[in-house]
Short mmCIF file of C-alpha atoms and ligand atoms in Angstrom, two decimals:
data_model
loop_
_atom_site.label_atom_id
_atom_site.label_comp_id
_atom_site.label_asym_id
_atom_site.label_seq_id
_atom_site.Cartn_x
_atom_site.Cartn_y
_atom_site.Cartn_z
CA UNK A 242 -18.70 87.19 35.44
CA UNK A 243 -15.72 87.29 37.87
CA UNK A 244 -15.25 84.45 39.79
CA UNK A 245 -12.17 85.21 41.92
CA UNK A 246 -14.37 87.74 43.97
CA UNK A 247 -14.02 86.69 47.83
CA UNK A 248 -15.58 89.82 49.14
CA UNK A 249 -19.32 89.56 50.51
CA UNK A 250 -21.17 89.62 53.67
CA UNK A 251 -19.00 87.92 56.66
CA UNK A 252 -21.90 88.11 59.20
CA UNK A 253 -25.19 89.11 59.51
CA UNK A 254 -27.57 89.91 62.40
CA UNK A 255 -30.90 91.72 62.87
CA UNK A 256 -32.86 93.22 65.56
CA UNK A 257 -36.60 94.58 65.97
CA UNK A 258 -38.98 96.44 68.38
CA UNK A 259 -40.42 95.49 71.55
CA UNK A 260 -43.87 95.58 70.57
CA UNK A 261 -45.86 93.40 68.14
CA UNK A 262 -49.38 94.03 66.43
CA UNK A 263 -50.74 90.92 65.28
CA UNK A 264 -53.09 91.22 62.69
CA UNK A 265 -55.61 89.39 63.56
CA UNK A 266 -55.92 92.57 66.03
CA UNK A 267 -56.02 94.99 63.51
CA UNK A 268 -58.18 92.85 61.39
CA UNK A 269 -60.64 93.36 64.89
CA UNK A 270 -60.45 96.42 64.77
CA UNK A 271 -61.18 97.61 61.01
CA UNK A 272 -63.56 94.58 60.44
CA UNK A 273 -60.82 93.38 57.40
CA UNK A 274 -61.00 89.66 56.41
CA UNK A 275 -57.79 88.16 58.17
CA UNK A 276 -57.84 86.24 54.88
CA UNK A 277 -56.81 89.25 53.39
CA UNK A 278 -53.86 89.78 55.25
CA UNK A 279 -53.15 86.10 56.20
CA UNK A 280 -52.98 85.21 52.68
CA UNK A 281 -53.68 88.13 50.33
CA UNK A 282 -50.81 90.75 51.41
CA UNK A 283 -48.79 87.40 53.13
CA UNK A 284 -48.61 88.84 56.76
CA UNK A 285 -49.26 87.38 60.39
CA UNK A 286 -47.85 90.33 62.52
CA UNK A 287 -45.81 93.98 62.46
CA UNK A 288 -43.21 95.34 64.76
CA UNK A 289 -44.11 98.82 66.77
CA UNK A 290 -41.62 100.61 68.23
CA UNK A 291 -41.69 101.69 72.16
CA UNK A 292 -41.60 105.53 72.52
CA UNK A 293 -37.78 105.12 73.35
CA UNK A 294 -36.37 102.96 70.36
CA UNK A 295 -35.95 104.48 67.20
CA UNK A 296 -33.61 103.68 64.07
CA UNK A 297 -30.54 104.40 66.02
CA UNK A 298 -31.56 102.04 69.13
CA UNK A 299 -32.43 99.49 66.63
CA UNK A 300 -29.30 99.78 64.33
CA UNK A 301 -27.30 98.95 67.79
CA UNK A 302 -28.82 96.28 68.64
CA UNK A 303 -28.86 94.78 65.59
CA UNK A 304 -24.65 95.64 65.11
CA UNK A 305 -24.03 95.02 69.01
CA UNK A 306 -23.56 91.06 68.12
CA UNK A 307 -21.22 91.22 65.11
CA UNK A 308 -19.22 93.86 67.01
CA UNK A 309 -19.06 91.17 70.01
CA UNK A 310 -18.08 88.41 67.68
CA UNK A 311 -15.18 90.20 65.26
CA UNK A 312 -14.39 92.95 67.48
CA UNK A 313 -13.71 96.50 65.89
CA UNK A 314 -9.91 96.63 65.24
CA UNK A 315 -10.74 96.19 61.27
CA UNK A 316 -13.90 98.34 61.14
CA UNK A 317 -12.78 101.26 59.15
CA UNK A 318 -16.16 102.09 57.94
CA UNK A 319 -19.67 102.21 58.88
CA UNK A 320 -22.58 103.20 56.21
CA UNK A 321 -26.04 103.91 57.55
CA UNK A 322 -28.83 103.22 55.38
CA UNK A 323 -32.52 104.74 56.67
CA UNK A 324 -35.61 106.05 55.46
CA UNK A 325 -36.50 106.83 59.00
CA UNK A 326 -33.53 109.67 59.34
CA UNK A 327 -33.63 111.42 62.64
CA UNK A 328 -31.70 114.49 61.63
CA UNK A 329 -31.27 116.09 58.33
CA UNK A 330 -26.91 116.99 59.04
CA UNK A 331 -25.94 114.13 61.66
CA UNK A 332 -25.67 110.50 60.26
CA UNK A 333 -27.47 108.27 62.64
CA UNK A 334 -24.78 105.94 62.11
CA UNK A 335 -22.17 108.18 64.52
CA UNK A 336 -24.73 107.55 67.21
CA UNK A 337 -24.22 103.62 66.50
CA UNK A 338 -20.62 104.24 66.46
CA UNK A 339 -20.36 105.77 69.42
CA UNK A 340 -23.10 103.33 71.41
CA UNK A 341 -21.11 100.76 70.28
CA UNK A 342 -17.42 101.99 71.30
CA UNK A 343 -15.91 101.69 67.62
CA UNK A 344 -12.15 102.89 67.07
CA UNK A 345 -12.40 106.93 66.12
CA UNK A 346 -10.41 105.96 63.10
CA UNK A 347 -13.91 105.55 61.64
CA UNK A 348 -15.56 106.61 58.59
CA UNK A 349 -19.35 107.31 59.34
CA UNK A 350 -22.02 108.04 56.91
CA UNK A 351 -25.64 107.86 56.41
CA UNK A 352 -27.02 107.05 52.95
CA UNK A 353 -30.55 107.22 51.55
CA UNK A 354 -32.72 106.26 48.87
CA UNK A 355 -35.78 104.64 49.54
CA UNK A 356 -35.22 100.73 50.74
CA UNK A 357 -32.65 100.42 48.27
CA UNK A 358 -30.03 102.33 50.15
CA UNK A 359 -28.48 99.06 52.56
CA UNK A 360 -27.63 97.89 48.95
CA UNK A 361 -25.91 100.98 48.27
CA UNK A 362 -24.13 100.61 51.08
CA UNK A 363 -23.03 96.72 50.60
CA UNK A 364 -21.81 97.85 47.01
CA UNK A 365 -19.84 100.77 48.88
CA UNK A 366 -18.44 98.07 51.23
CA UNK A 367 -17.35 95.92 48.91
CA UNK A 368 -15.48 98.34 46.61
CA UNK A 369 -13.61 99.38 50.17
CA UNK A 370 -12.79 95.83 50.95
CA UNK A 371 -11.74 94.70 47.41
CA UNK A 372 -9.15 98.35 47.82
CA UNK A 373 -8.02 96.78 51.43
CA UNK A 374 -9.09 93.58 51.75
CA UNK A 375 -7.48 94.19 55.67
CA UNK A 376 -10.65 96.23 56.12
CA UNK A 377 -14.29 95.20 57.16
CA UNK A 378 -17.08 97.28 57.06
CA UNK A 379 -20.14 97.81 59.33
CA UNK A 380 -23.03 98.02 56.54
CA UNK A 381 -26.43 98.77 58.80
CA UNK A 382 -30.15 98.83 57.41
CA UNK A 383 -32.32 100.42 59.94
CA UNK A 384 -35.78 101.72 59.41
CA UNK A 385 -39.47 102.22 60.82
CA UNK A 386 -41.88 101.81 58.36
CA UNK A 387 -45.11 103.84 59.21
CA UNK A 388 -48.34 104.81 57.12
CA UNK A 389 -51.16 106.95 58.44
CA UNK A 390 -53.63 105.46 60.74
CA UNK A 391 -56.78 103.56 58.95
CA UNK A 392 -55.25 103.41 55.55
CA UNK A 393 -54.55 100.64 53.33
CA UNK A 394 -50.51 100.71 53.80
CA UNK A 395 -51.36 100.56 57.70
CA UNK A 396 -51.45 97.06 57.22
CA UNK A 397 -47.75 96.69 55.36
CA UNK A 398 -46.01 98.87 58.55
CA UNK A 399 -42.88 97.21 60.69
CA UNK A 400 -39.82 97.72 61.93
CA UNK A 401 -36.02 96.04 62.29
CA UNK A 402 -32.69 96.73 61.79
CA UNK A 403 -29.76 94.12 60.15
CA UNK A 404 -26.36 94.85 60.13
CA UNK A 405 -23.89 93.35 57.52
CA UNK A 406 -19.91 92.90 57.95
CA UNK A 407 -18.74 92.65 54.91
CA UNK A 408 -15.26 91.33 54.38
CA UNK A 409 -12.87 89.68 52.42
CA UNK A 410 -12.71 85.95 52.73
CA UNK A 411 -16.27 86.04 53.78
CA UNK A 412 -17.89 83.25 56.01
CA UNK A 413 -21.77 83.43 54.71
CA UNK A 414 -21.85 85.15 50.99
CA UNK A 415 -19.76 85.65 48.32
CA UNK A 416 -20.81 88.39 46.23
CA UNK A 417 -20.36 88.46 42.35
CA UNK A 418 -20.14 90.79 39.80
CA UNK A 419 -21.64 92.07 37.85
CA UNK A 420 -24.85 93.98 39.37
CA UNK A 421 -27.90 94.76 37.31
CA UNK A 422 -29.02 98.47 37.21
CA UNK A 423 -32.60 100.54 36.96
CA UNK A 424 -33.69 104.65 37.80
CA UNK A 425 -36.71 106.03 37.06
CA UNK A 426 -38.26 109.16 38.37
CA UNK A 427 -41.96 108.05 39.58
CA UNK A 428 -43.63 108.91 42.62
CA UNK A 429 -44.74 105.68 43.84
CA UNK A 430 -43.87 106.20 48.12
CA UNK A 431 -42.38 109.12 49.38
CA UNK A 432 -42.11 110.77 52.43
CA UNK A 433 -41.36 114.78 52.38
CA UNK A 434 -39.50 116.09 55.39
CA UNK A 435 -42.22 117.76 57.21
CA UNK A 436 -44.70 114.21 57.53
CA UNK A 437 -43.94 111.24 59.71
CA UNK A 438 -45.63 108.83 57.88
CA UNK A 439 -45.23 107.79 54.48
CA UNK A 440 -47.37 108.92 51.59
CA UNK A 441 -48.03 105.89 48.67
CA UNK A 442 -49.86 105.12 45.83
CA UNK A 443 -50.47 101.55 46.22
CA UNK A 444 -51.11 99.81 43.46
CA UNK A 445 -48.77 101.89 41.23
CA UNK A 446 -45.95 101.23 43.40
CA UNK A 447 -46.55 97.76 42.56
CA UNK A 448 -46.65 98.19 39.06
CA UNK A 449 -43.37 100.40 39.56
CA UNK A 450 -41.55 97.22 41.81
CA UNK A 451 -42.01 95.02 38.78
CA UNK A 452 -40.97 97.44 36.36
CA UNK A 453 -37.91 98.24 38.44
CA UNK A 454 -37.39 93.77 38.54
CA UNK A 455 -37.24 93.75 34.75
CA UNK A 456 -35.27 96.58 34.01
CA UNK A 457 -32.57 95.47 36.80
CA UNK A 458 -32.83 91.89 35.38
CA UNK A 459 -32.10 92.87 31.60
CA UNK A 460 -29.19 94.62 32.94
CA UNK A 461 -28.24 92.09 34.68
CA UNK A 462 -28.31 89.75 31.72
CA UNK A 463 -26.91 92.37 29.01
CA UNK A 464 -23.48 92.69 31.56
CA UNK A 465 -23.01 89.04 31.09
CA UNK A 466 -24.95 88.09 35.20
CA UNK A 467 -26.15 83.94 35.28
CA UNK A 468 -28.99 82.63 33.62
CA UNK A 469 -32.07 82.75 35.53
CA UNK A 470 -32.20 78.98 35.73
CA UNK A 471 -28.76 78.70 37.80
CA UNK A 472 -30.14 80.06 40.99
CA UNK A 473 -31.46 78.30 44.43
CA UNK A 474 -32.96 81.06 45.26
CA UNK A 475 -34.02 84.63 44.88
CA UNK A 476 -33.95 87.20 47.73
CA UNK A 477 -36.75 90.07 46.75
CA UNK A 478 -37.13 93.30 49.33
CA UNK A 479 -40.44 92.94 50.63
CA UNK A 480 -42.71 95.27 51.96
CA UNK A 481 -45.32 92.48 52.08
CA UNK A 482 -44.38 89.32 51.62
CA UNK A 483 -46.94 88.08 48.67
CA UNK A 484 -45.25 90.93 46.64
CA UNK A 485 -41.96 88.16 46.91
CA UNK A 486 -44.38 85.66 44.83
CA UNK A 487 -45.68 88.49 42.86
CA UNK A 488 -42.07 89.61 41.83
CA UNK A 489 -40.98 86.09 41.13
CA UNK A 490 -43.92 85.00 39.32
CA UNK A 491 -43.29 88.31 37.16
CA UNK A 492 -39.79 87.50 36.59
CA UNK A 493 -40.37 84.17 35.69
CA UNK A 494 -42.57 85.33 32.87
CA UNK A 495 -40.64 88.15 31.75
CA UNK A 496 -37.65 85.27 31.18
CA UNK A 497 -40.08 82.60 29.31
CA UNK A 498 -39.58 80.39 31.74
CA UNK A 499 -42.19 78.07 31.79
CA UNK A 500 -41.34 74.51 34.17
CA UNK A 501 -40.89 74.80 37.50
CA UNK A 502 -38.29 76.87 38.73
CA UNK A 503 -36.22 75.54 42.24
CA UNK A 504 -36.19 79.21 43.23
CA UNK A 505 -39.91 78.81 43.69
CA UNK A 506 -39.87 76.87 46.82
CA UNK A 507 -37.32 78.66 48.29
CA UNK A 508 -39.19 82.02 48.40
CA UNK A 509 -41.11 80.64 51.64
CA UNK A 510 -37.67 80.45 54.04
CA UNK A 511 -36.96 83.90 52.36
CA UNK A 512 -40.52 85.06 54.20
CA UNK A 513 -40.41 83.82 57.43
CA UNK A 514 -38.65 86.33 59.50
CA UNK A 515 -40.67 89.53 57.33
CA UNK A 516 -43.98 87.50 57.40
CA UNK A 517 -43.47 88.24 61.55
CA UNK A 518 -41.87 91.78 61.46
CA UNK A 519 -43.42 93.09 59.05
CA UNK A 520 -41.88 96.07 56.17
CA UNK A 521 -38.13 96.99 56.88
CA UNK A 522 -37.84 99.05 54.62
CA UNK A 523 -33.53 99.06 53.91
CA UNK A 524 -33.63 95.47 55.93
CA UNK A 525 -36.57 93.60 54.48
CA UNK A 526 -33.96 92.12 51.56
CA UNK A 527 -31.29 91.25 54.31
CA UNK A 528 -33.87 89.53 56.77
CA UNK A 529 -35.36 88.07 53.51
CA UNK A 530 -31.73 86.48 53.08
CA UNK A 531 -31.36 85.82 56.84
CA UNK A 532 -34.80 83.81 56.43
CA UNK A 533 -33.27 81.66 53.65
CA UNK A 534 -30.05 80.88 55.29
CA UNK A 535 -31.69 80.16 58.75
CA UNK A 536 -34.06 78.16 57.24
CA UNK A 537 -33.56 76.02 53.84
CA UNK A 538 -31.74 72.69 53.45
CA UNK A 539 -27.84 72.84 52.76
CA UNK A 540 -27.16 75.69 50.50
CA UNK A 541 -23.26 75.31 49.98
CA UNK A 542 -21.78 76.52 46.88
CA UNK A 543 -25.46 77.63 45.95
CA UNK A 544 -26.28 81.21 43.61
CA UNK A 545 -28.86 83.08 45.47
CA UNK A 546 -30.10 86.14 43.40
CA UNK A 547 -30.90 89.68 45.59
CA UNK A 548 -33.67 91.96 44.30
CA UNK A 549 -33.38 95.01 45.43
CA UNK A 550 -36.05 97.89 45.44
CA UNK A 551 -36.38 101.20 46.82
CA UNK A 552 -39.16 103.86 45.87
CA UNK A 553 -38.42 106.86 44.02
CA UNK A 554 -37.04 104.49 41.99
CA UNK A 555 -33.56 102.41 42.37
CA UNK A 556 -33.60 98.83 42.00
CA UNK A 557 -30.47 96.16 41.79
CA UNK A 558 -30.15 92.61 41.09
CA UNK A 559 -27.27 91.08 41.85
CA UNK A 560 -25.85 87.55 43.24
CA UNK A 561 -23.54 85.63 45.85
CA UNK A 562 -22.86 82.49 45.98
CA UNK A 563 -22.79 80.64 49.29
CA UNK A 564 -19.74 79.39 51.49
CA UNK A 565 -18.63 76.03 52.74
CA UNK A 566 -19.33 75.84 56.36
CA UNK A 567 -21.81 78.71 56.22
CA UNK A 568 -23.97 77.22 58.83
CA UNK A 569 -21.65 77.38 61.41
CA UNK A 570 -21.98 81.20 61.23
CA UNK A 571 -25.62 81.46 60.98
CA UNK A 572 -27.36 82.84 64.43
CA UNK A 573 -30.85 81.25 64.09
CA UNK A 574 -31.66 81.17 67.75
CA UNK A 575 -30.67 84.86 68.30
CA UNK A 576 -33.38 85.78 65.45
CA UNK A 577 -35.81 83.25 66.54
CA UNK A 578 -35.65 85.28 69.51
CA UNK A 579 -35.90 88.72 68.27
CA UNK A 580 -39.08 87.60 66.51
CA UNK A 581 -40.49 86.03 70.05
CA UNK A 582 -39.39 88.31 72.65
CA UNK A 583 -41.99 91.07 72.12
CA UNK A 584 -44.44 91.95 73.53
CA UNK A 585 -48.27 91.81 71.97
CA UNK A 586 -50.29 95.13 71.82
CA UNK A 587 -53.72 95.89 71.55
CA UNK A 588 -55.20 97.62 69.38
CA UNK A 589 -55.90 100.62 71.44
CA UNK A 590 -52.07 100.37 72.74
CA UNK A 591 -50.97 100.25 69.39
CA UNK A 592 -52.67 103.35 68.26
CA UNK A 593 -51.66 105.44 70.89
CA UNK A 594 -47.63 104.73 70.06
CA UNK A 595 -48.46 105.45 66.99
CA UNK A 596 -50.04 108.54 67.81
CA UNK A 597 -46.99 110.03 69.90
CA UNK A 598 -45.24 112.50 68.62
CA UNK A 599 -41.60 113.75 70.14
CA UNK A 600 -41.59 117.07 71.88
CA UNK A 601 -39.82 119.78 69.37
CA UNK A 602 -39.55 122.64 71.71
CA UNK A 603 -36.07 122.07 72.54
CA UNK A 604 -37.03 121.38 76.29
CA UNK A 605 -35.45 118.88 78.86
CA UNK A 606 -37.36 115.54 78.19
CA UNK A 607 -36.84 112.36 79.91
CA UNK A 608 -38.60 109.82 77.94
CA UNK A 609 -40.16 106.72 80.25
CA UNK A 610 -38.16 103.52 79.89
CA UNK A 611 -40.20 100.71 77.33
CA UNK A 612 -37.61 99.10 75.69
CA UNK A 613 -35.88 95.65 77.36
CA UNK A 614 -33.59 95.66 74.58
CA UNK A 615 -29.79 96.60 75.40
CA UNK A 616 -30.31 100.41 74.28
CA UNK A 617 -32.79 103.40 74.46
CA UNK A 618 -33.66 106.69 73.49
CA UNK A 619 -33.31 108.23 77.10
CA UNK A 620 -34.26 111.92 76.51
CA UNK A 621 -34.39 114.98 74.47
CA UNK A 622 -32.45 117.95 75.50
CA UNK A 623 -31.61 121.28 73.88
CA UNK A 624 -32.72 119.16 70.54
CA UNK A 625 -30.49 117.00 70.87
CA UNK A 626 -30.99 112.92 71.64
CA UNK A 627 -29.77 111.57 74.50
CA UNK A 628 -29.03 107.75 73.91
CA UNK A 629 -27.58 104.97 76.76
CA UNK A 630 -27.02 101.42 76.85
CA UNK A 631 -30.20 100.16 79.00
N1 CAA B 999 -58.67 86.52 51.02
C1 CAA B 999 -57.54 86.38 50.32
N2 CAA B 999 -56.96 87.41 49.64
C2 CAA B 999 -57.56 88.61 49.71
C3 CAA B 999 -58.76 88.82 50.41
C4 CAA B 999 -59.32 87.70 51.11
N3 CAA B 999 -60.44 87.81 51.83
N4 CAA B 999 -59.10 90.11 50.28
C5 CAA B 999 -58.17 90.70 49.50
N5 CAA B 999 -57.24 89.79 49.15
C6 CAA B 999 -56.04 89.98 48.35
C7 CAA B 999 -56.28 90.87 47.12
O1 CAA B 999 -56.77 90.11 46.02
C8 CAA B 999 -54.88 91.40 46.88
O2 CAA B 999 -54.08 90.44 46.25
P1 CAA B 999 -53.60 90.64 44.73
O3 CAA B 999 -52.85 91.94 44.69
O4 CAA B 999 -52.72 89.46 44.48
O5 CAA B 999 -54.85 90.69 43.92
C9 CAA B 999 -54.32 91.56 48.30
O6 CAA B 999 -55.12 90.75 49.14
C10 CAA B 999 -54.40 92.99 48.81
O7 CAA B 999 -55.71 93.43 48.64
P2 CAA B 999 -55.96 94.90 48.10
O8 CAA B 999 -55.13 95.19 46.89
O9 CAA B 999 -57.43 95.10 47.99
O10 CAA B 999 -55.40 95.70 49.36
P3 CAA B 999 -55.35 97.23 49.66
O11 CAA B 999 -56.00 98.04 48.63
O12 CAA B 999 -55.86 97.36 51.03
O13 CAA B 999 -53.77 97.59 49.63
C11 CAA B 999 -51.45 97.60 49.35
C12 CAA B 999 -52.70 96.72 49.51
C13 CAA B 999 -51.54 98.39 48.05
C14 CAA B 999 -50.23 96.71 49.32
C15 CAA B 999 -51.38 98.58 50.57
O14 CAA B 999 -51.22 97.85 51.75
C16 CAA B 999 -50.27 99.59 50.45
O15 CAA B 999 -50.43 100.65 49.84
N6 CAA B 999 -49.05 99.30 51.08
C17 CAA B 999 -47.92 100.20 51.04
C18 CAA B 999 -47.26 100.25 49.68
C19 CAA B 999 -46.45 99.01 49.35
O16 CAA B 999 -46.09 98.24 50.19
N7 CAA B 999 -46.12 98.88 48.06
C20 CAA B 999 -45.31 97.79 47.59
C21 CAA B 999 -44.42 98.19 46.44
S1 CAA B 999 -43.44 99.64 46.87
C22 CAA B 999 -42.07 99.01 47.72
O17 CAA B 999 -41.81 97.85 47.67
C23 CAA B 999 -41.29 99.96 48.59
C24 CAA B 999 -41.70 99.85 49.98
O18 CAA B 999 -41.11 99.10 50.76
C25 CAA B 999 -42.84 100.65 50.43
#
């Protein structure tokens, strides 16, 4: 393991929709135990979109305070990650870029795999920064996680954005070598071009998550990563956050461990920011880590482990270890507020956003103003989006 690295994640900040579907309202409406949800799948609410936010307004937002606090002279780079792409030849990220007034000596790119692709783009990042350590670079997760009306994923939708600098000398996260590594070829959740919502099987993208934990954690170990035992805390992506307790009890059996592990009482900071918004997608293992450092005692000097998982399948596991003064850095109130500021829906309010579609004829369409966040979606014209600061 090298531990001279001093490249990781310098800040970190995340943004969601306006709107909020508790579930207790959906439970209402499809006559589900809220026991179910509450406790079974580990989830009190989801974030819904307004008709004029999408991954790009989101991304913004989310970026907008990092940008505010480091400025852009050192941004050389800015990688994308989404599930939720809007176009299939423009990354979403030059929108971002260009929303949020970056230098034109700027390298732009969206990536993709699944919810794994954010980690894609930290591992990019770093490799950049370790090259230059002069450079920082603008790594945003950004995604809308929807599943047909009335089905059993309905219940595991969401939406938020988190946006990573990651620099040398960082001021939240070291980040270690080495990573562990897993591919397999399954069709667990996918989404084909022509669909807006995401096909699943359920319980075999389960299975697939924890097979995907222990292959990434016996690479992990065979490249020479830390002993399970050595860490505070484990950061798992989430698309529900009982699959975090599922994954670590998994883990913990698949490494023999059989006492009490002090990772184990960490995993409820890492939920509470997704137990609110609901599946990320790309951010659900960076708001899981935003949870844990708003929220747990002192964690100075501390290994936290990141599981990361995206469908299809990639998975990574991989560790930081946490800086002095770290808490200085932190911006609990500003995500304590992200999770408060919106606005509830009902059910039949819900369903109707969900329902709306874009216009694809290539017309001139002002879209009605929603959002009260600081960016929208204002039209479509000639295909193309139209986006403004609000
Ligand atoms: N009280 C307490 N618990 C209850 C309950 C009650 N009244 N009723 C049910 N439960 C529990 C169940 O026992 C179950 O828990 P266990 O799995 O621990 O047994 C849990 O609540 C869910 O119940 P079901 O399995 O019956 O729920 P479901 O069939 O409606 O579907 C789901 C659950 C499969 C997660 C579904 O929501 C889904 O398909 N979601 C999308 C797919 C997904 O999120 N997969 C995760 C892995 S893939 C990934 O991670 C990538 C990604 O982001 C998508």
């Amino acid at each position: 393991m090298n531990r001279r690295t001093t490249v990781g994640i310098h800040d970190l900040s995340f943004a969601s929709a306006e709107f909020v579907l508790t579930h207790a309202t959906l439970a209402a409406h499809n006559g589900a135990r809220l026991a179910k949800y509450h406790t079974g799948i580990g989830q009190q609410a989801m974030s819904v979109p307004a008709a004029d936010e999408d991954v790009v307004t989101l991304a913004a937002t989310a970026a907008q305070p990092v940008v505010q606090r480091h400025g852009t002279d050192r941004i050389r780079t800015v990688l994308f990650a989404t599930e939720s792409s809007i176009d299939q030849s423009k990354s979403a990220g030059v929108y971002v870029h260009s929303l949020l007034e970056l230098p034109a000596a700027t390298r732009v790119v969206e990536l993709k795999q699944a919810c794994y692709a954010a980690t894609a783009g930290l591992q990019l990042a770093l490799a950049l920064v370790t090259r230059d350590p002069g450079q920082q670079v603008l790594v945003i997760g950004s995604d809308i996680s929807r599943y047909p009306l009335d089905s059993p994923g309905e219940a595991t939708q969401g939406a938020a954005a988190v946006a990573l600098l990651v620099a040398a000398d960082p001021a939240l996260l070291r980040i270690e070598h080495p990573s562990g590594l897993y591919t397999a070829d399954i069709m667990d959740f996918w989404r084909p071009n022509y669909l807006s919502t995401a096909l699943v099987n359920g319980q075999e993208s389960i299975s697939a998550y924890l097979q995907a934990l222990e292959g990434t954690w016996n690479d992990y170990t065979k490249h020479g990563g830390r002993p399970l035992g050595d860490f505070a805390a484990i950061c798992y992506h989430q698309p529900f956050t009982t699959m975090a307790h599922k994954a670590h009890r998994h883990l913990l059996r698949h490494c023999g461990h059989q006492s009490e592990h002090p990772a184990t009482t960490a995993l409820t900071c890492t939920t509470a920011y997704n137990t609110q918004l609901g599946n990320s997608y790309t951010a659900s293992m960076y708001l899981a880590l935003a949870g844990l450092l708003d929220h747990a005692d002192d964690l100075t000097g501390q290994p936290v482990g990141l599981m990361s998982y995206g469908s299809g399948s990639v998975a990574e596991f991989f560790a930081g270890t946490v800086v002095p003064g770290y808490r200085r850095h932190l911006r609990r109130t500003a995500h304590r507020t992200v999770v408060d500021r919106r606005q509830a829906l009902t059910y039949a309010r819900y369903r109707d956003l969900h329902e709306t579609q874009l216009p694809t004829d290539g017309g001139d369409h002002p879209l009605p103003p929603q959002t009260t966040g600081p960016f929208r979606l204002a039209a479509l014209t000639g295909h193309k989006r139209i986006y403004t600061p609000r």
